[in-house]
Amino acid sequence: AQSVSQHNHHVILSEAASLELGCNYSYGGTVNLFWYVQYPGQHLQLLLKYFSGDPLVKGIKGFEAEFIKSKFSFNLRKPSVQWSDTAEYFCAVNAGGSYIPTFGRGTSLIVHP
Amino acid sequence: KAGVTQTPRYLIKTRGQQVTLSCSPISGHRSVSWYQQTPGQGLQFLFEYFSETQRNKGNFPGRFSGRQFSNSRSEMNVSTLELGDSALYLCASSLERVTGELFFGEGSRLTVL
């Protein structure tokens, strides 16, 4: 069974700091990869996705993620975070013909103004 | 376009009772999935319905059940509630059962006393 690991459970940054959240998965075949974000009091929404093609994917609000197949990773990055980026971030993977994504446990990001 | 709508948003039950949660997907979306979200555990997949049929089921006891109606609306039921069932229950819809990209509702927060 596929699994998804998010190594950072809690991250605290100051505004303008750079962000990188790790995500690793355990499936060796073709994968679809996602990052979802849940702002306080709001519903989960898609931040970015990777299906195929350019492994560097750009999403909303200045976020990007890089798919590194050899490392089974899909890390999320943002060069300069803002207070409004405070949220919980979830990595998700669906693989092997399954369209049910498996989610990581999430990373809580707090950005201090 | 209206998003995924879940009702009720909040509810409090006592152990042993049962609860029914409702989800109306985005218009035109035929697949509905349910997830349980708890702190530290992330999102745990409950089940997925497509064309009124349960297509996938997660690793939850039989107390958790669901159904989908011909208009794609879905309900989930939890019988004989336990304290550990306290969680945010998320419904997500998708247009097709291909990529795994999901659109989430705001969730129903269940507290079991």
PDB file of C-alpha atoms in Angstrom:
ATOM      1  CA  ALA A   1       0.000   0.000   0.000  1.00  0.00           C
ATOM      2  CA  GLN A   2       1.207   3.460  -0.799  1.00  0.00           C
ATOM      3  CA  SER A   3       2.177   5.807   2.009  1.00  0.00           C
ATOM      4  CA  VAL A   4       3.007   9.486   2.212  1.00  0.00           C
ATOM      5  CA  SER A   5       5.404  11.036   4.705  1.00  0.00           C
ATOM      6  CA  GLN A   6       5.559  14.668   5.637  1.00  0.00           C
ATOM      7  CA  HIS A   7       8.617  15.108   7.774  1.00  0.00           C
ATOM      8  CA  ASN A   8       7.863  18.507   9.227  1.00  0.00           C
ATOM      9  CA  HIS A   9       4.817  18.473  11.467  1.00  0.00           C
ATOM     10  CA  HIS A  10       5.154  22.039  12.719  1.00  0.00           C
ATOM     11  CA  VAL A  11       7.055  24.863  11.072  1.00  0.00           C
ATOM     12  CA  ILE A  12       7.361  28.393  12.411  1.00  0.00           C
ATOM     13  CA  LEU A  13       8.818  31.137  10.229  1.00  0.00           C
ATOM     14  CA  SER A  14       9.064  34.875  10.106  1.00  0.00           C
ATOM     15  CA  GLU A  15       7.671  36.798   7.166  1.00  0.00           C
ATOM     16  CA  ALA A  16      10.001  36.890   4.145  1.00  0.00           C
ATOM     17  CA  ALA A  17      11.712  33.644   5.160  1.00  0.00           C
ATOM     18  CA  SER A  18      11.962  30.878   2.602  1.00  0.00           C
ATOM     19  CA  LEU A  19       9.864  27.746   2.960  1.00  0.00           C
ATOM     20  CA  GLU A  20      10.439  24.146   2.019  1.00  0.00           C
ATOM     21  CA  LEU A  21       8.101  21.393   3.172  1.00  0.00           C
ATOM     22  CA  GLY A  22       9.124  17.818   2.566  1.00  0.00           C
ATOM     23  CA  CYS A  23       6.947  15.091   1.109  1.00  0.00           C
ATOM     24  CA  ASN A  24       8.019  11.544   0.292  1.00  0.00           C
ATOM     25  CA  TYR A  25       5.912   8.678  -0.970  1.00  0.00           C
ATOM     26  CA  SER A  26       6.427   4.955  -1.185  1.00  0.00           C
ATOM     27  CA  TYR A  27       5.138   3.913  -4.618  1.00  0.00           C
ATOM     28  CA  GLY A  28       7.518   3.162  -7.485  1.00  0.00           C
ATOM     29  CA  GLY A  29       5.232   3.477 -10.474  1.00  0.00           C
ATOM     30  CA  THR A  30       3.339   6.309 -12.095  1.00  0.00           C
ATOM     31  CA  VAL A  31       1.983   8.810  -9.610  1.00  0.00           C
ATOM     32  CA  ASN A  32      -0.192  11.895  -9.492  1.00  0.00           C
ATOM     33  CA  LEU A  33       0.962  14.323  -6.815  1.00  0.00           C
ATOM     34  CA  PHE A  34      -0.839  17.097  -4.999  1.00  0.00           C
ATOM     35  CA  TRP A  35      -0.378  19.725  -2.354  1.00  0.00           C
ATOM     36  CA  TYR A  36      -3.503  20.937  -0.606  1.00  0.00           C
ATOM     37  CA  VAL A  37      -3.765  23.829   1.825  1.00  0.00           C
ATOM     38  CA  GLN A  38      -6.247  24.400   4.634  1.00  0.00           C
ATOM     39  CA  TYR A  39      -6.345  27.990   5.884  1.00  0.00           C
ATOM     40  CA  PRO A  40      -7.781  28.517   9.375  1.00  0.00           C
ATOM     41  CA  GLY A  41     -11.534  27.995   9.287  1.00  0.00           C
ATOM     42  CA  GLN A  42     -11.600  27.245   5.580  1.00  0.00           C
ATOM     43  CA  HIS A  43     -11.954  24.146   3.447  1.00  0.00           C
ATOM     44  CA  LEU A  44      -9.083  22.224   1.961  1.00  0.00           C
ATOM     45  CA  GLN A  45      -8.152  23.555  -1.430  1.00  0.00           C
ATOM     46  CA  LEU A  46      -5.730  22.530  -4.123  1.00  0.00           C
ATOM     47  CA  LEU A  47      -2.448  24.414  -4.109  1.00  0.00           C
ATOM     48  CA  LEU A  48      -0.795  22.649  -7.022  1.00  0.00           C
ATOM     49  CA  LYS A  49      -0.668  19.307  -8.800  1.00  0.00           C
ATOM     50  CA  TYR A  50       1.653  17.194 -10.894  1.00  0.00           C
ATOM     51  CA  PHE A  51       0.473  14.636 -13.410  1.00  0.00           C
ATOM     52  CA  SER A  52       3.287  14.536 -15.976  1.00  0.00           C
ATOM     53  CA  GLY A  53       5.728  16.734 -17.880  1.00  0.00           C
ATOM     54  CA  ASP A  54       7.869  19.459 -16.317  1.00  0.00           C
ATOM     55  CA  PRO A  55       8.753  18.249 -12.815  1.00  0.00           C
ATOM     56  CA  LEU A  56       8.778  21.820 -11.518  1.00  0.00           C
ATOM     57  CA  VAL A  57       5.177  22.759 -10.925  1.00  0.00           C
ATOM     58  CA  LYS A  58       3.923  26.236 -10.115  1.00  0.00           C
ATOM     59  CA  GLY A  59       0.774  26.735  -8.100  1.00  0.00           C
ATOM     60  CA  ILE A  60      -1.259  29.527  -6.633  1.00  0.00           C
ATOM     61  CA  LYS A  61       0.079  32.266  -4.354  1.00  0.00           C
ATOM     62  CA  GLY A  62       3.703  31.864  -5.424  1.00  0.00           C
ATOM     63  CA  PHE A  63       4.088  28.257  -4.352  1.00  0.00           C
ATOM     64  CA  GLU A  64       5.970  25.696  -6.389  1.00  0.00           C
ATOM     65  CA  ALA A  65       6.899  22.046  -6.002  1.00  0.00           C
ATOM     66  CA  GLU A  66       9.498  19.837  -7.583  1.00  0.00           C
ATOM     67  CA  PHE A  67       8.936  16.194  -8.412  1.00  0.00           C
ATOM     68  CA  ILE A  68      12.143  14.194  -8.044  1.00  0.00           C
ATOM     69  CA  LYS A  69      11.336  10.686  -9.161  1.00  0.00           C
ATOM     70  CA  SER A  70      14.626   9.163  -7.998  1.00  0.00           C
ATOM     71  CA  LYS A  71      13.995  10.425  -4.492  1.00  0.00           C
ATOM     72  CA  PHE A  72      10.242   9.712  -4.444  1.00  0.00           C
ATOM     73  CA  SER A  73       9.803  13.295  -3.336  1.00  0.00           C
ATOM     74  CA  PHE A  74       7.509  16.219  -4.067  1.00  0.00           C
ATOM     75  CA  ASN A  75       8.693  19.081  -1.870  1.00  0.00           C
ATOM     76  CA  LEU A  76       6.777  22.317  -1.616  1.00  0.00           C
ATOM     77  CA  ARG A  77       8.649  25.631  -1.768  1.00  0.00           C
ATOM     78  CA  LYS A  78       8.033  29.329  -1.521  1.00  0.00           C
ATOM     79  CA  PRO A  79      10.884  31.840  -1.628  1.00  0.00           C
ATOM     80  CA  SER A  80       9.296  34.395   0.697  1.00  0.00           C
ATOM     81  CA  VAL A  81       6.374  33.532   2.986  1.00  0.00           C
ATOM     82  CA  GLN A  82       3.703  35.927   4.167  1.00  0.00           C
ATOM     83  CA  TRP A  83       1.626  35.994   7.334  1.00  0.00           C
ATOM     84  CA  SER A  84      -1.359  34.931   5.212  1.00  0.00           C
ATOM     85  CA  ASP A  85       0.414  31.644   4.392  1.00  0.00           C
ATOM     86  CA  THR A  86      -0.311  30.451   7.926  1.00  0.00           C
ATOM     87  CA  ALA A  87      -2.197  27.212   7.311  1.00  0.00           C
ATOM     88  CA  GLU A  88      -1.983  23.451   7.311  1.00  0.00           C
ATOM     89  CA  TYR A  89      -0.414  21.885   4.248  1.00  0.00           C
ATOM     90  CA  PHE A  90      -1.113  18.360   3.051  1.00  0.00           C
ATOM     91  CA  CYS A  91       0.753  16.346   0.490  1.00  0.00           C
ATOM     92  CA  ALA A  92      -1.266  13.693  -1.363  1.00  0.00           C
ATOM     93  CA  VAL A  93      -0.404  10.967  -3.815  1.00  0.00           C
ATOM     94  CA  ASN A  94      -2.469   8.654  -5.935  1.00  0.00           C
ATOM     95  CA  ALA A  95      -0.770   5.835  -7.677  1.00  0.00           C
ATOM     96  CA  GLY A  96      -1.086   2.501  -9.358  1.00  0.00           C
ATOM     97  CA  GLY A  97      -4.346   3.233 -11.111  1.00  0.00           C
ATOM     98  CA  SER A  98      -6.050   4.223  -7.890  1.00  0.00           C
ATOM     99  CA  TYR A  99      -7.861   7.546  -7.963  1.00  0.00           C
ATOM    100  CA  ILE A 100      -8.136   7.668  -4.217  1.00  0.00           C
ATOM    101  CA  PRO A 101      -5.295   9.888  -3.039  1.00  0.00           C
ATOM    102  CA  THR A 102      -3.391   9.004   0.100  1.00  0.00           C
ATOM    103  CA  PHE A 103      -2.708  12.014   2.281  1.00  0.00           C
ATOM    104  CA  GLY A 104       0.217  12.781   4.505  1.00  0.00           C
ATOM    105  CA  ARG A 105      -0.415  13.787   8.105  1.00  0.00           C
ATOM    106  CA  GLY A 106      -0.017  17.459   7.287  1.00  0.00           C
ATOM    107  CA  THR A 107       2.368  20.249   8.243  1.00  0.00           C
ATOM    108  CA  SER A 108       1.194  23.149  10.334  1.00  0.00           C
ATOM    109  CA  LEU A 109       2.869  26.368   9.191  1.00  0.00           C
ATOM    110  CA  ILE A 110       2.804  29.485  11.350  1.00  0.00           C
ATOM    111  CA  VAL A 111       4.225  32.676   9.891  1.00  0.00           C
ATOM    112  CA  HIS A 112       4.961  35.498  12.307  1.00  0.00           C
ATOM    113  CA  PRO A 113       4.531  39.031  10.965  1.00  0.00           C
TER     114      PRO A 113
ATOM    115  CA  LYS B   1     -20.463  27.497  -9.352  1.00  0.00           C
ATOM    116  CA  ALA B   2     -21.430  26.390  -5.861  1.00  0.00           C
ATOM    117  CA  GLY B   3     -18.843  24.370  -4.007  1.00  0.00           C
ATOM    118  CA  VAL B   4     -19.242  21.199  -2.015  1.00  0.00           C
ATOM    119  CA  THR B   5     -21.830  21.679   0.706  1.00  0.00           C
ATOM    120  CA  GLN B   6     -21.835  19.695   3.922  1.00  0.00           C
ATOM    121  CA  THR B   7     -24.476  19.673   6.622  1.00  0.00           C
ATOM    122  CA  PRO B   8     -24.597  19.970   9.531  1.00  0.00           C
ATOM    123  CA  ARG B   9     -21.421  21.940  10.142  1.00  0.00           C
ATOM    124  CA  TYR B  10     -21.261  21.175  13.834  1.00  0.00           C
ATOM    125  CA  LEU B  11     -22.917  18.565  15.987  1.00  0.00           C
ATOM    126  CA  ILE B  12     -22.587  17.085  19.426  1.00  0.00           C
ATOM    127  CA  LYS B  13     -23.637  13.542  20.225  1.00  0.00           C
ATOM    128  CA  THR B  14     -23.232  11.160  23.116  1.00  0.00           C
ATOM    129  CA  ARG B  15     -21.702   7.713  23.079  1.00  0.00           C
ATOM    130  CA  GLY B  16     -23.964   5.068  21.627  1.00  0.00           C
ATOM    131  CA  GLN B  17     -25.957   7.428  19.470  1.00  0.00           C
ATOM    132  CA  GLN B  18     -25.840   7.454  15.700  1.00  0.00           C
ATOM    133  CA  VAL B  19     -25.270  10.328  13.297  1.00  0.00           C
ATOM    134  CA  THR B  20     -25.954  11.055   9.636  1.00  0.00           C
ATOM    135  CA  LEU B  21     -23.913  13.587   7.689  1.00  0.00           C
ATOM    136  CA  SER B  22     -24.876  14.961   4.304  1.00  0.00           C
ATOM    137  CA  CYS B  23     -22.844  16.123   1.332  1.00  0.00           C
ATOM    138  CA  SER B  24     -23.906  17.830  -1.883  1.00  0.00           C
ATOM    139  CA  PRO B  25     -21.131  17.725  -4.483  1.00  0.00           C
ATOM    140  CA  ILE B  26     -20.306  20.348  -7.058  1.00  0.00           C
ATOM    141  CA  SER B  27     -22.851  20.271  -9.846  1.00  0.00           C
ATOM    142  CA  GLY B  28     -21.801  17.720 -12.441  1.00  0.00           C
ATOM    143  CA  HIS B  29     -19.403  15.891 -10.151  1.00  0.00           C
ATOM    144  CA  ARG B  30     -20.313  12.241  -9.880  1.00  0.00           C
ATOM    145  CA  SER B  31     -17.686  10.950  -7.473  1.00  0.00           C
ATOM    146  CA  VAL B  32     -17.949  11.640  -3.757  1.00  0.00           C
ATOM    147  CA  SER B  33     -15.340  10.647  -1.196  1.00  0.00           C
ATOM    148  CA  TRP B  34     -15.407  10.909   2.563  1.00  0.00           C
ATOM    149  CA  TYR B  35     -12.434  11.471   4.856  1.00  0.00           C
ATOM    150  CA  GLN B  36     -11.993  11.641   8.610  1.00  0.00           C
ATOM    151  CA  GLN B  37      -9.602  14.359   9.778  1.00  0.00           C
ATOM    152  CA  THR B  38      -8.117  14.300  13.266  1.00  0.00           C
ATOM    153  CA  PRO B  39      -5.133  16.189  14.717  1.00  0.00           C
ATOM    154  CA  GLY B  40      -1.946  14.270  14.139  1.00  0.00           C
ATOM    155  CA  GLN B  41      -3.573  11.653  11.893  1.00  0.00           C
ATOM    156  CA  GLY B  42      -4.276  13.826   8.908  1.00  0.00           C
ATOM    157  CA  LEU B  43      -6.936  12.645   6.504  1.00  0.00           C
ATOM    158  CA  GLN B  44      -8.023   9.037   6.680  1.00  0.00           C
ATOM    159  CA  PHE B  45     -10.028   7.739   3.737  1.00  0.00           C
ATOM    160  CA  LEU B  46     -13.454   6.368   4.612  1.00  0.00           C
ATOM    161  CA  PHE B  47     -15.165   5.513   1.310  1.00  0.00           C
ATOM    162  CA  GLU B  48     -15.843   6.643  -2.212  1.00  0.00           C
ATOM    163  CA  TYR B  49     -19.069   6.549  -4.177  1.00  0.00           C
ATOM    164  CA  PHE B  50     -19.604   6.837  -7.887  1.00  0.00           C
ATOM    165  CA  SER B  51     -22.890   6.340  -9.712  1.00  0.00           C
ATOM    166  CA  GLU B  52     -24.613   5.350  -6.478  1.00  0.00           C
ATOM    167  CA  THR B  53     -22.155   2.497  -5.863  1.00  0.00           C
ATOM    168  CA  GLN B  54     -19.445   2.262  -3.261  1.00  0.00           C
ATOM    169  CA  ARG B  55     -16.245   1.859  -5.254  1.00  0.00           C
ATOM    170  CA  ASN B  56     -13.617   1.987  -2.517  1.00  0.00           C
ATOM    171  CA  LYS B  57     -13.613   1.605   1.240  1.00  0.00           C
ATOM    172  CA  GLY B  58     -11.011   2.547   3.791  1.00  0.00           C
ATOM    173  CA  ASN B  59      -9.999   0.700   6.907  1.00  0.00           C
ATOM    174  CA  PHE B  60     -12.857   1.676   9.190  1.00  0.00           C
ATOM    175  CA  PRO B  61     -15.255  -0.553  11.155  1.00  0.00           C
ATOM    176  CA  GLY B  62     -18.669  -1.452   9.844  1.00  0.00           C
ATOM    177  CA  ARG B  63     -20.233   1.218  12.079  1.00  0.00           C
ATOM    178  CA  PHE B  64     -19.262   3.621   9.328  1.00  0.00           C
ATOM    179  CA  SER B  65     -21.463   3.423   6.266  1.00  0.00           C
ATOM    180  CA  GLY B  66     -22.611   5.608   3.449  1.00  0.00           C
ATOM    181  CA  ARG B  67     -24.661   5.875   0.334  1.00  0.00           C
ATOM    182  CA  GLN B  68     -25.054   7.996  -2.740  1.00  0.00           C
ATOM    183  CA  PHE B  69     -28.262   9.078  -4.375  1.00  0.00           C
ATOM    184  CA  SER B  70     -29.120   9.425  -8.044  1.00  0.00           C
ATOM    185  CA  ASN B  71     -28.434  13.179  -7.906  1.00  0.00           C
ATOM    186  CA  SER B  72     -24.898  12.391  -6.621  1.00  0.00           C
ATOM    187  CA  ARG B  73     -25.645  13.691  -3.136  1.00  0.00           C
ATOM    188  CA  SER B  74     -24.151  11.473  -0.488  1.00  0.00           C
ATOM    189  CA  GLU B  75     -24.718  10.653   3.158  1.00  0.00           C
ATOM    190  CA  MET B  76     -22.536   8.917   5.669  1.00  0.00           C
ATOM    191  CA  ASN B  77     -23.743   7.311   8.847  1.00  0.00           C
ATOM    192  CA  VAL B  78     -21.908   6.381  12.005  1.00  0.00           C
ATOM    193  CA  SER B  79     -23.734   4.113  14.413  1.00  0.00           C
ATOM    194  CA  THR B  80     -22.984   3.378  18.057  1.00  0.00           C
ATOM    195  CA  LEU B  81     -20.768   6.407  18.406  1.00  0.00           C
ATOM    196  CA  GLU B  82     -17.547   6.176  20.384  1.00  0.00           C
ATOM    197  CA  LEU B  83     -15.466   8.964  21.884  1.00  0.00           C
ATOM    198  CA  GLY B  84     -12.775   8.315  19.271  1.00  0.00           C
ATOM    199  CA  ASP B  85     -15.187   9.176  16.486  1.00  0.00           C
ATOM    200  CA  SER B  86     -14.863  12.849  17.369  1.00  0.00           C
ATOM    201  CA  ALA B  87     -13.359  14.394  14.253  1.00  0.00           C
ATOM    202  CA  LEU B  88     -13.879  16.631  11.273  1.00  0.00           C
ATOM    203  CA  TYR B  89     -15.585  14.642   8.529  1.00  0.00           C
ATOM    204  CA  LEU B  90     -14.753  15.905   5.087  1.00  0.00           C
ATOM    205  CA  CYS B  91     -16.583  15.282   1.882  1.00  0.00           C
ATOM    206  CA  ALA B  92     -14.870  15.749  -1.455  1.00  0.00           C
ATOM    207  CA  SER B  93     -16.182  15.534  -4.964  1.00  0.00           C
ATOM    208  CA  SER B  94     -14.486  15.065  -8.294  1.00  0.00           C
ATOM    209  CA  LEU B  95     -15.616  15.271 -11.879  1.00  0.00           C
ATOM    210  CA  GLU B  96     -14.164  11.977 -12.969  1.00  0.00           C
ATOM    211  CA  ARG B  97     -12.458   9.063 -11.289  1.00  0.00           C
ATOM    212  CA  VAL B  98      -9.151   9.598 -13.060  1.00  0.00           C
ATOM    213  CA  THR B  99      -6.669  12.010 -11.600  1.00  0.00           C
ATOM    214  CA  GLY B 100      -7.461  12.043  -7.899  1.00  0.00           C
ATOM    215  CA  GLU B 101      -7.953  15.821  -7.810  1.00  0.00           C
ATOM    216  CA  LEU B 102     -10.556  16.523  -5.153  1.00  0.00           C
ATOM    217  CA  PHE B 103     -12.755  19.480  -4.237  1.00  0.00           C
ATOM    218  CA  PHE B 104     -13.517  19.588  -0.535  1.00  0.00           C
ATOM    219  CA  GLY B 105     -16.371  20.863   1.551  1.00  0.00           C
ATOM    220  CA  GLU B 106     -15.862  22.691   4.830  1.00  0.00           C
ATOM    221  CA  GLY B 107     -16.595  19.577   6.813  1.00  0.00           C
ATOM    222  CA  SER B 108     -18.888  18.455   9.589  1.00  0.00           C
ATOM    223  CA  ARG B 109     -17.298  18.668  13.013  1.00  0.00           C
ATOM    224  CA  LEU B 110     -18.577  15.874  15.222  1.00  0.00           C
ATOM    225  CA  THR B 111     -18.009  15.872  18.960  1.00  0.00           C
ATOM    226  CA  VAL B 112     -18.890  12.738  20.889  1.00  0.00           C
ATOM    227  CA  LEU B 113     -19.337  13.132  24.646  1.00  0.00           C
TER     228      LEU B 113
END
